Amino acid sequence: MVKLPKHIAIVMDGNGRWAKERGLVRMRGHKEGANAARRIINYCVEKKISSLTLWAFGIENWGRPRLEVRYLMELFYRALNNNLKAINQNKIKLQVIGRRDNLEPKLISIINKVENATRDNSGLKLNIAFNYSGKWDVLNATRQIVRANIDPDAIDENMFRSFLSLPDQVDPDLFIRTSGELRLSNFLLWQLAYTEFYFTETYWPDFDETGLEKAISEFNSRDRRFGRVK
Ligand code: FPP
């Protein structure tokens, strides 16, 4: 029997190259990327996967052309604003992780609205990393710990983890990056310490249920020892 991962984390890479190969603007790649995200979310709901974390915008992505940054912000706004009903119908609990204070008020307000409206849902925990980076997460936790005047000797892994993003979810057991890039690029750093990594050449807009099943099948063949011997 196939063992399903409890938590899948994905770097949805290759939207720009997908578009370029078709002579289209990069934005078209992101639009198709959003459709691919919808397919994968539906699959995870159907298979009763516990958590799915998708990286939609990294802190370093602010360095992209202004028009593209605007487009990604707007795409995310619309994805949340237009799908709240469907998210609830599917019992999805949606959370956004990342820095929030420097986002546009309109975006902050829809994020808060969707998080509040779905907080008691019992189905898929869908985490969207937006304006996120792994180093930011660790620094943000450290700042909170210092502000709380916590005794340095009381800081252990469990307590540190409780200040990071997604403290109440199991760490990802499967990490997927599409488009052939073999990097972590400052995604979840702490949370991926013992995660199984899977890379595929497929560009994100072409990634589908079959691609995910292939990743899950490969995950099943891994011998997870967590630093111990069997
Ligand atoms: C990486 O491709 C993709 C992004 C930086 C944006 C990801 C966003 C989406 C898939 C759509 C929004 C998702 C949701 C959930 C609303 P790239 O632009 O780096 O591609 P390239 O490496 O080929 O240039």
PDB file of N, CA and C in Angstrom, residues 2-96:
ATOM      1  N   VAL A   2       0.439   2.247  -0.740  1.00  0.00           N
ATOM      2  CA  VAL A   2       1.226   3.486  -0.810  1.00  0.00           C
ATOM      3  C   VAL A   2       1.073   4.270   0.487  1.00  0.00           C
ATOM      4  N   LYS A   3       2.209   4.658   1.037  1.00  0.00           N
ATOM      5  CA  LYS A   3       2.193   5.484   2.239  1.00  0.00           C
ATOM      6  C   LYS A   3       2.166   6.949   1.786  1.00  0.00           C
ATOM      7  N   LEU A   4       1.139   7.666   2.192  1.00  0.00           N
ATOM      8  CA  LEU A   4       1.058   9.070   1.772  1.00  0.00           C
ATOM      9  C   LEU A   4       1.837   9.954   2.734  1.00  0.00           C
ATOM     10  N   PRO A   5       2.524  10.956   2.205  1.00  0.00           N
ATOM     11  CA  PRO A   5       3.192  11.896   3.112  1.00  0.00           C
ATOM     12  C   PRO A   5       2.143  12.660   3.920  1.00  0.00           C
ATOM     13  N   LYS A   6       2.500  13.070   5.110  1.00  0.00           N
ATOM     14  CA  LYS A   6       1.562  13.858   5.922  1.00  0.00           C
ATOM     15  C   LYS A   6       1.626  15.328   5.539  1.00  0.00           C
ATOM     16  N   HIS A   7       2.815  15.738   5.140  1.00  0.00           N
ATOM     17  CA  HIS A   7       3.003  17.167   4.839  1.00  0.00           C
ATOM     18  C   HIS A   7       3.913  17.303   3.614  1.00  0.00           C
ATOM     19  N   ILE A   8       3.387  17.906   2.573  1.00  0.00           N
ATOM     20  CA  ILE A   8       4.157  18.115   1.343  1.00  0.00           C
ATOM     21  C   ILE A   8       4.465  19.611   1.213  1.00  0.00           C
ATOM     22  N   ALA A   9       5.713  19.938   0.941  1.00  0.00           N
ATOM     23  CA  ALA A   9       6.112  21.337   0.738  1.00  0.00           C
ATOM     24  C   ALA A   9       6.632  21.473  -0.691  1.00  0.00           C
ATOM     25  N   ILE A  10       6.167  22.490  -1.389  1.00  0.00           N
ATOM     26  CA  ILE A  10       6.520  22.602  -2.814  1.00  0.00           C
ATOM     27  C   ILE A  10       7.061  23.978  -3.194  1.00  0.00           C
ATOM     28  N   VAL A  11       8.197  23.971  -3.914  1.00  0.00           N
ATOM     29  CA  VAL A  11       8.680  25.184  -4.583  1.00  0.00           C
ATOM     30  C   VAL A  11       8.184  25.087  -6.023  1.00  0.00           C
ATOM     31  N   MET A  12       7.216  25.952  -6.349  1.00  0.00           N
ATOM     32  CA  MET A  12       6.528  25.885  -7.647  1.00  0.00           C
ATOM     33  C   MET A  12       7.358  26.675  -8.670  1.00  0.00           C
ATOM     34  N   ASP A  13       8.388  26.060  -9.201  1.00  0.00           N
ATOM     35  CA  ASP A  13       9.348  26.801 -10.021  1.00  0.00           C
ATOM     36  C   ASP A  13       9.185  26.507 -11.515  1.00  0.00           C
ATOM     37  N   GLY A  14       9.506  27.506 -12.338  1.00  0.00           N
ATOM     38  CA  GLY A  14       9.539  27.304 -13.783  1.00  0.00           C
ATOM     39  C   GLY A  14       8.421  27.981 -14.554  1.00  0.00           C
ATOM     40  N   ASN A  15       7.655  28.832 -13.871  1.00  0.00           N
ATOM     41  CA  ASN A  15       6.561  29.534 -14.575  1.00  0.00           C
ATOM     42  C   ASN A  15       7.100  30.413 -15.700  1.00  0.00           C
ATOM     43  N   GLY A  16       8.186  31.134 -15.405  1.00  0.00           N
ATOM     44  CA  GLY A  16       8.761  32.069 -16.375  1.00  0.00           C
ATOM     45  C   GLY A  16       9.273  31.327 -17.605  1.00  0.00           C
ATOM     46  N   ARG A  17      10.004  30.233 -17.381  1.00  0.00           N
ATOM     47  CA  ARG A  17      10.559  29.468 -18.505  1.00  0.00           C
ATOM     48  C   ARG A  17       9.456  28.788 -19.312  1.00  0.00           C
ATOM     49  N   TRP A  18       8.415  28.344 -18.614  1.00  0.00           N
ATOM     50  CA  TRP A  18       7.260  27.745 -19.317  1.00  0.00           C
ATOM     51  C   TRP A  18       6.689  28.756 -20.308  1.00  0.00           C
ATOM     52  N   ALA A  19       6.546  29.997 -19.856  1.00  0.00           N
ATOM     53  CA  ALA A  19       5.979  31.048 -20.713  1.00  0.00           C
ATOM     54  C   ALA A  19       6.946  31.383 -21.854  1.00  0.00           C
ATOM     55  N   LYS A  20       8.212  31.535 -21.522  1.00  0.00           N
ATOM     56  CA  LYS A  20       9.200  31.940 -22.527  1.00  0.00           C
ATOM     57  C   LYS A  20       9.254  30.923 -23.672  1.00  0.00           C
ATOM     58  N   GLU A  21       9.215  29.639 -23.325  1.00  0.00           N
ATOM     59  CA  GLU A  21       9.261  28.598 -24.361  1.00  0.00           C
ATOM     60  C   GLU A  21       8.082  28.676 -25.318  1.00  0.00           C
ATOM     61  N   ARG A  22       7.003  29.323 -24.869  1.00  0.00           N
ATOM     62  CA  ARG A  22       5.810  29.446 -25.710  1.00  0.00           C
ATOM     63  C   ARG A  22       5.681  30.844 -26.304  1.00  0.00           C
ATOM     64  N   GLY A  23       6.720  31.653 -26.123  1.00  0.00           N
ATOM     65  CA  GLY A  23       6.689  33.022 -26.642  1.00  0.00           C
ATOM     66  C   GLY A  23       5.691  33.902 -25.906  1.00  0.00           C
ATOM     67  N   LEU A  24       5.397  33.562 -24.669  1.00  0.00           N
ATOM     68  CA  LEU A  24       4.414  34.336 -23.889  1.00  0.00           C
ATOM     69  C   LEU A  24       5.119  35.174 -22.824  1.00  0.00           C
ATOM     70  N   VAL A  25       4.415  36.140 -22.269  1.00  0.00           N
ATOM     71  CA  VAL A  25       5.000  36.936 -21.182  1.00  0.00           C
ATOM     72  C   VAL A  25       5.022  36.096 -19.905  1.00  0.00           C
ATOM     73  N   ARG A  26       5.953  36.428 -19.004  1.00  0.00           N
ATOM     74  CA  ARG A  26       6.132  35.643 -17.769  1.00  0.00           C
ATOM     75  C   ARG A  26       4.823  35.531 -16.970  1.00  0.00           C
ATOM     76  N   MET A  27       4.030  36.607 -17.029  1.00  0.00           N
ATOM     77  CA  MET A  27       2.782  36.635 -16.267  1.00  0.00           C
ATOM     78  C   MET A  27       1.856  35.478 -16.649  1.00  0.00           C
ATOM     79  N   ARG A  28       1.859  35.117 -17.946  1.00  0.00           N
ATOM     80  CA  ARG A  28       1.029  33.990 -18.385  1.00  0.00           C
ATOM     81  C   ARG A  28       1.456  32.707 -17.697  1.00  0.00           C
ATOM     82  N   GLY A  29       2.767  32.591 -17.472  1.00  0.00           N
ATOM     83  CA  GLY A  29       3.289  31.423 -16.756  1.00  0.00           C
ATOM     84  C   GLY A  29       2.765  31.377 -15.329  1.00  0.00           C
ATOM     85  N   HIS A  30       2.716  32.538 -14.685  1.00  0.00           N
ATOM     86  CA  HIS A  30       2.215  32.572 -13.303  1.00  0.00           C
ATOM     87  C   HIS A  30       0.721  32.228 -13.263  1.00  0.00           C
ATOM     88  N   LYS A  31       0.001  32.705 -14.285  1.00  0.00           N
ATOM     89  CA  LYS A  31      -1.442  32.419 -14.336  1.00  0.00           C
ATOM     90  C   LYS A  31      -1.659  30.894 -14.453  1.00  0.00           C
ATOM     91  N   GLU A  32      -0.904  30.268 -15.347  1.00  0.00           N
ATOM     92  CA  GLU A  32      -1.012  28.812 -15.488  1.00  0.00           C
ATOM     93  C   GLU A  32      -0.537  28.114 -14.222  1.00  0.00           C
ATOM     94  N   GLY A  33       0.450  28.733 -13.574  1.00  0.00           N
ATOM     95  CA  GLY A  33       0.972  28.192 -12.313  1.00  0.00           C
ATOM     96  C   GLY A  33      -0.113  28.158 -11.245  1.00  0.00           C
ATOM     97  N   ALA A  34      -0.951  29.174 -11.245  1.00  0.00           N
ATOM     98  CA  ALA A  34      -2.044  29.205 -10.274  1.00  0.00           C
ATOM     99  C   ALA A  34      -3.020  28.052 -10.544  1.00  0.00           C
ATOM    100  N   ASN A  35      -3.241  27.731 -11.830  1.00  0.00           N
ATOM    101  CA  ASN A  35      -4.107  26.588 -12.168  1.00  0.00           C
ATOM    102  C   ASN A  35      -3.490  25.272 -11.703  1.00  0.00           C
ATOM    103  N   ALA A  36      -2.175  25.161 -11.867  1.00  0.00           N
ATOM    104  CA  ALA A  36      -1.491  23.948 -11.402  1.00  0.00           C
ATOM    105  C   ALA A  36      -1.620  23.831  -9.886  1.00  0.00           C
ATOM    106  N   ALA A  37      -1.513  24.970  -9.197  1.00  0.00           N
ATOM    107  CA  ALA A  37      -1.649  24.952  -7.731  1.00  0.00           C
ATOM    108  C   ALA A  37      -3.036  24.439  -7.348  1.00  0.00           C
ATOM    109  N   ARG A  38      -4.055  24.886  -8.090  1.00  0.00           N
ATOM    110  CA  ARG A  38      -5.425  24.444  -7.809  1.00  0.00           C
ATOM    111  C   ARG A  38      -5.548  22.925  -7.970  1.00  0.00           C
ATOM    112  N   ARG A  39      -4.946  22.383  -9.047  1.00  0.00           N
ATOM    113  CA  ARG A  39      -4.987  20.922  -9.278  1.00  0.00           C
ATOM    114  C   ARG A  39      -4.366  20.160  -8.106  1.00  0.00           C
ATOM    115  N   ILE A  40      -3.220  20.642  -7.670  1.00  0.00           N
ATOM    116  CA  ILE A  40      -2.492  19.934  -6.618  1.00  0.00           C
ATOM    117  C   ILE A  40      -3.224  20.059  -5.277  1.00  0.00           C
ATOM    118  N   ILE A  41      -3.818  21.219  -5.027  1.00  0.00           N
ATOM    119  CA  ILE A  41      -4.600  21.395  -3.794  1.00  0.00           C
ATOM    120  C   ILE A  41      -5.786  20.415  -3.800  1.00  0.00           C
ATOM    121  N   ASN A  42      -6.503  20.336  -4.935  1.00  0.00           N
ATOM    122  CA  ASN A  42      -7.641  19.414  -5.026  1.00  0.00           C
ATOM    123  C   ASN A  42      -7.221  17.978  -4.794  1.00  0.00           C
ATOM    124  N   TYR A  43      -6.080  17.609  -5.361  1.00  0.00           N
ATOM    125  CA  TYR A  43      -5.579  16.245  -5.190  1.00  0.00           C
ATOM    126  C   TYR A  43      -5.318  15.958  -3.703  1.00  0.00           C
ATOM    127  N   CYS A  44      -4.704  16.914  -3.036  1.00  0.00           N
ATOM    128  CA  CYS A  44      -4.377  16.719  -1.613  1.00  0.00           C
ATOM    129  C   CYS A  44      -5.642  16.639  -0.763  1.00  0.00           C
ATOM    130  N   VAL A  45      -6.662  17.406  -1.142  1.00  0.00           N
ATOM    131  CA  VAL A  45      -7.942  17.331  -0.428  1.00  0.00           C
ATOM    132  C   VAL A  45      -8.531  15.930  -0.602  1.00  0.00           C
ATOM    133  N   GLU A  46      -8.545  15.473  -1.859  1.00  0.00           N
ATOM    134  CA  GLU A  46      -9.111  14.164  -2.186  1.00  0.00           C
ATOM    135  C   GLU A  46      -8.404  13.026  -1.454  1.00  0.00           C
ATOM    136  N   LYS A  47      -7.087  13.114  -1.390  1.00  0.00           N
ATOM    137  CA  LYS A  47      -6.295  12.038  -0.767  1.00  0.00           C
ATOM    138  C   LYS A  47      -6.175  12.194   0.737  1.00  0.00           C
ATOM    139  N   LYS A  48      -6.811  13.233   1.266  1.00  0.00           N
ATOM    140  CA  LYS A  48      -6.778  13.497   2.713  1.00  0.00           C
ATOM    141  C   LYS A  48      -5.353  13.655   3.259  1.00  0.00           C
ATOM    142  N   ILE A  49      -4.533  14.349   2.484  1.00  0.00           N
ATOM    143  CA  ILE A  49      -3.197  14.708   2.965  1.00  0.00           C
ATOM    144  C   ILE A  49      -3.404  15.752   4.063  1.00  0.00           C
ATOM    145  N   SER A  50      -2.610  15.677   5.097  1.00  0.00           N
ATOM    146  CA  SER A  50      -2.844  16.555   6.232  1.00  0.00           C
ATOM    147  C   SER A  50      -2.408  18.012   5.973  1.00  0.00           C
ATOM    148  N   SER A  51      -1.204  18.209   5.429  1.00  0.00           N
ATOM    149  CA  SER A  51      -0.706  19.576   5.192  1.00  0.00           C
ATOM    150  C   SER A  51      -0.049  19.726   3.829  1.00  0.00           C
ATOM    151  N   LEU A  52      -0.262  20.888   3.238  1.00  0.00           N
ATOM    152  CA  LEU A  52       0.399  21.230   1.976  1.00  0.00           C
ATOM    153  C   LEU A  52       0.920  22.657   2.102  1.00  0.00           C
ATOM    154  N   THR A  53       2.208  22.837   1.871  1.00  0.00           N
ATOM    155  CA  THR A  53       2.786  24.184   1.941  1.00  0.00           C
ATOM    156  C   THR A  53       3.316  24.572   0.572  1.00  0.00           C
ATOM    157  N   LEU A  54       2.778  25.648   0.014  1.00  0.00           N
ATOM    158  CA  LEU A  54       3.170  26.107  -1.325  1.00  0.00           C
ATOM    159  C   LEU A  54       3.882  27.446  -1.212  1.00  0.00           C
ATOM    160  N   TRP A  55       4.992  27.559  -1.922  1.00  0.00           N
ATOM    161  CA  TRP A  55       5.724  28.826  -1.871  1.00  0.00           C
ATOM    162  C   TRP A  55       5.292  29.702  -3.039  1.00  0.00           C
ATOM    163  N   ALA A  56       4.578  30.765  -2.761  1.00  0.00           N
ATOM    164  CA  ALA A  56       4.042  31.618  -3.817  1.00  0.00           C
ATOM    165  C   ALA A  56       4.864  32.891  -4.042  1.00  0.00           C
ATOM    166  N   PHE A  57       5.552  33.381  -3.000  1.00  0.00           N
ATOM    167  CA  PHE A  57       6.345  34.609  -3.169  1.00  0.00           C
ATOM    168  C   PHE A  57       7.420  34.659  -2.081  1.00  0.00           C
ATOM    169  N   GLY A  58       8.667  34.755  -2.516  1.00  0.00           N
ATOM    170  CA  GLY A  58       9.777  34.809  -1.564  1.00  0.00           C
ATOM    171  C   GLY A  58      10.201  36.245  -1.310  1.00  0.00           C
ATOM    172  N   ILE A  59      10.767  36.500  -0.159  1.00  0.00           N
ATOM    173  CA  ILE A  59      11.218  37.868   0.158  1.00  0.00           C
ATOM    174  C   ILE A  59      12.179  38.366  -0.924  1.00  0.00           C
ATOM    175  N   GLU A  60      13.016  37.473  -1.449  1.00  0.00           N
ATOM    176  CA  GLU A  60      13.960  37.876  -2.497  1.00  0.00           C
ATOM    177  C   GLU A  60      13.243  38.217  -3.820  1.00  0.00           C
ATOM    178  N   ASN A  61      11.992  37.778  -3.970  1.00  0.00           N
ATOM    179  CA  ASN A  61      11.250  38.049  -5.212  1.00  0.00           C
ATOM    180  C   ASN A  61      10.874  39.527  -5.393  1.00  0.00           C
ATOM    181  N   TRP A  62      11.045  40.348  -4.341  1.00  0.00           N
ATOM    182  CA  TRP A  62      10.804  41.793  -4.498  1.00  0.00           C
ATOM    183  C   TRP A  62      11.763  42.385  -5.525  1.00  0.00           C
ATOM    184  N   GLY A  63      12.877  41.701  -5.763  1.00  0.00           N
ATOM    185  CA  GLY A  63      13.871  42.190  -6.711  1.00  0.00           C
ATOM    186  C   GLY A  63      13.481  41.960  -8.168  1.00  0.00           C
ATOM    187  N   ARG A  64      12.342  41.380  -8.437  1.00  0.00           N
ATOM    188  CA  ARG A  64      11.890  41.168  -9.826  1.00  0.00           C
ATOM    189  C   ARG A  64      11.329  42.462 -10.418  1.00  0.00           C
ATOM    190  N   PRO A  65      11.128  42.511 -11.752  1.00  0.00           N
ATOM    191  CA  PRO A  65      10.552  43.721 -12.341  1.00  0.00           C
ATOM    192  C   PRO A  65       9.257  44.113 -11.625  1.00  0.00           C
ATOM    193  N   ARG A  66       9.045  45.445 -11.502  1.00  0.00           N
ATOM    194  CA  ARG A  66       7.920  45.951 -10.715  1.00  0.00           C
ATOM    195  C   ARG A  66       6.571  45.409 -11.182  1.00  0.00           C
ATOM    196  N   LEU A  67       6.456  45.283 -12.499  1.00  0.00           N
ATOM    197  CA  LEU A  67       5.200  44.818 -13.072  1.00  0.00           C
ATOM    198  C   LEU A  67       4.912  43.367 -12.663  1.00  0.00           C
ATOM    199  N   GLU A  68       5.964  42.564 -12.634  1.00  0.00           N
ATOM    200  CA  GLU A  68       5.789  41.157 -12.265  1.00  0.00           C
ATOM    201  C   GLU A  68       5.430  41.037 -10.780  1.00  0.00           C
ATOM    202  N   VAL A  69       6.094  41.846  -9.940  1.00  0.00           N
ATOM    203  CA  VAL A  69       5.782  41.827  -8.508  1.00  0.00           C
ATOM    204  C   VAL A  69       4.302  42.202  -8.314  1.00  0.00           C
ATOM    205  N   ARG A  70       3.877  43.261  -8.996  1.00  0.00           N
ATOM    206  CA  ARG A  70       2.480  43.703  -8.914  1.00  0.00           C
ATOM    207  C   ARG A  70       1.523  42.573  -9.308  1.00  0.00           C
ATOM    208  N   TYR A  71       1.901  41.914 -10.402  1.00  0.00           N
ATOM    209  CA  TYR A  71       1.045  40.847 -10.918  1.00  0.00           C
ATOM    210  C   TYR A  71       0.917  39.713  -9.895  1.00  0.00           C
ATOM    211  N   LEU A  72       2.035  39.337  -9.280  1.00  0.00           N
ATOM    212  CA  LEU A  72       1.999  38.237  -8.306  1.00  0.00           C
ATOM    213  C   LEU A  72       1.159  38.605  -7.077  1.00  0.00           C
ATOM    214  N   MET A  73       1.257  39.882  -6.672  1.00  0.00           N
ATOM    215  CA  MET A  73       0.448  40.356  -5.536  1.00  0.00           C
ATOM    216  C   MET A  73      -1.046  40.264  -5.890  1.00  0.00           C
ATOM    217  N   GLU A  74      -1.366  40.732  -7.095  1.00  0.00           N
ATOM    218  CA  GLU A  74      -2.760  40.774  -7.548  1.00  0.00           C
ATOM    219  C   GLU A  74      -3.307  39.351  -7.730  1.00  0.00           C
ATOM    220  N   LEU A  75      -2.475  38.472  -8.282  1.00  0.00           N
ATOM    221  CA  LEU A  75      -2.885  37.079  -8.492  1.00  0.00           C
ATOM    222  C   LEU A  75      -3.227  36.417  -7.160  1.00  0.00           C
ATOM    223  N   PHE A  76      -2.408  36.687  -6.162  1.00  0.00           N
ATOM    224  CA  PHE A  76      -2.634  36.097  -4.838  1.00  0.00           C
ATOM    225  C   PHE A  76      -3.905  36.688  -4.220  1.00  0.00           C
ATOM    226  N   TYR A  77      -4.060  38.015  -4.358  1.00  0.00           N
ATOM    227  CA  TYR A  77      -5.259  38.672  -3.828  1.00  0.00           C
ATOM    228  C   TYR A  77      -6.514  38.029  -4.433  1.00  0.00           C
ATOM    229  N   ARG A  78      -6.478  37.878  -5.764  1.00  0.00           N
ATOM    230  CA  ARG A  78      -7.669  37.338  -6.436  1.00  0.00           C
ATOM    231  C   ARG A  78      -7.909  35.880  -6.077  1.00  0.00           C
ATOM    232  N   ALA A  79      -6.814  35.117  -5.941  1.00  0.00           N
ATOM    233  CA  ALA A  79      -6.961  33.699  -5.582  1.00  0.00           C
ATOM    234  C   ALA A  79      -7.685  33.578  -4.240  1.00  0.00           C
ATOM    235  N   LEU A  80      -7.352  34.444  -3.302  1.00  0.00           N
ATOM    236  CA  LEU A  80      -7.995  34.389  -1.988  1.00  0.00           C
ATOM    237  C   LEU A  80      -9.422  34.919  -2.067  1.00  0.00           C
ATOM    238  N   ASN A  81      -9.568  36.072  -2.705  1.00  0.00           N
ATOM    239  CA  ASN A  81     -10.854  36.750  -2.746  1.00  0.00           C
ATOM    240  C   ASN A  81     -11.915  35.946  -3.511  1.00  0.00           C
ATOM    241  N   ASN A  82     -11.501  35.290  -4.591  1.00  0.00           N
ATOM    242  CA  ASN A  82     -12.485  34.595  -5.436  1.00  0.00           C
ATOM    243  C   ASN A  82     -12.778  33.166  -4.978  1.00  0.00           C
ATOM    244  N   ASN A  83     -11.968  32.635  -4.086  1.00  0.00           N
ATOM    245  CA  ASN A  83     -12.117  31.208  -3.784  1.00  0.00           C
ATOM    246  C   ASN A  83     -12.513  30.896  -2.347  1.00  0.00           C
ATOM    247  N   LEU A  84     -12.852  31.917  -1.590  1.00  0.00           N
ATOM    248  CA  LEU A  84     -13.151  31.676  -0.167  1.00  0.00           C
ATOM    249  C   LEU A  84     -14.254  30.625   0.021  1.00  0.00           C
ATOM    250  N   LYS A  85     -15.288  30.710  -0.820  1.00  0.00           N
ATOM    251  CA  LYS A  85     -16.398  29.771  -0.689  1.00  0.00           C
ATOM    252  C   LYS A  85     -15.923  28.331  -0.955  1.00  0.00           C
ATOM    253  N   ALA A  86     -15.179  28.169  -2.041  1.00  0.00           N
ATOM    254  CA  ALA A  86     -14.690  26.832  -2.407  1.00  0.00           C
ATOM    255  C   ALA A  86     -13.722  26.300  -1.345  1.00  0.00           C
ATOM    256  N   ILE A  87     -12.923  27.183  -0.780  1.00  0.00           N
ATOM    257  CA  ILE A  87     -11.969  26.776   0.261  1.00  0.00           C
ATOM    258  C   ILE A  87     -12.743  26.212   1.454  1.00  0.00           C
ATOM    259  N   ASN A  88     -13.802  26.916   1.834  1.00  0.00           N
ATOM    260  CA  ASN A  88     -14.618  26.459   2.956  1.00  0.00           C
ATOM    261  C   ASN A  88     -15.374  25.179   2.637  1.00  0.00           C
ATOM    262  N   GLN A  89     -15.919  25.113   1.419  1.00  0.00           N
ATOM    263  CA  GLN A  89     -16.662  23.899   1.031  1.00  0.00           C
ATOM    264  C   GLN A  89     -15.768  22.662   1.110  1.00  0.00           C
ATOM    265  N   ASN A  90     -14.503  22.850   0.804  1.00  0.00           N
ATOM    266  CA  ASN A  90     -13.568  21.726   0.848  1.00  0.00           C
ATOM    267  C   ASN A  90     -12.928  21.542   2.223  1.00  0.00           C
ATOM    268  N   LYS A  91     -13.432  22.301   3.200  1.00  0.00           N
ATOM    269  CA  LYS A  91     -12.959  22.221   4.592  1.00  0.00           C
ATOM    270  C   LYS A  91     -11.466  22.521   4.754  1.00  0.00           C
ATOM    271  N   ILE A  92     -10.950  23.351   3.850  1.00  0.00           N
ATOM    272  CA  ILE A  92      -9.522  23.684   3.901  1.00  0.00           C
ATOM    273  C   ILE A  92      -9.275  24.747   4.961  1.00  0.00           C
ATOM    274  N   LYS A  93      -8.238  24.526   5.750  1.00  0.00           N
ATOM    275  CA  LYS A  93      -7.811  25.537   6.716  1.00  0.00           C
ATOM    276  C   LYS A  93      -6.617  26.256   6.106  1.00  0.00           C
ATOM    277  N   LEU A  94      -6.807  27.506   5.733  1.00  0.00           N
ATOM    278  CA  LEU A  94      -5.740  28.219   5.016  1.00  0.00           C
ATOM    279  C   LEU A  94      -4.972  29.158   5.945  1.00  0.00           C
ATOM    280  N   GLN A  95      -3.671  29.064   5.833  1.00  0.00           N
ATOM    281  CA  GLN A  95      -2.802  29.946   6.608  1.00  0.00           C
ATOM    282  C   GLN A  95      -1.753  30.539   5.690  1.00  0.00           C
ATOM    283  N   VAL A  96      -1.404  31.776   5.914  1.00  0.00           N
ATOM    284  CA  VAL A  96      -0.335  32.401   5.128  1.00  0.00           C
ATOM    285  C   VAL A  96       0.846  32.600   6.054  1.00  0.00           C
TER     286      VAL A  96
END
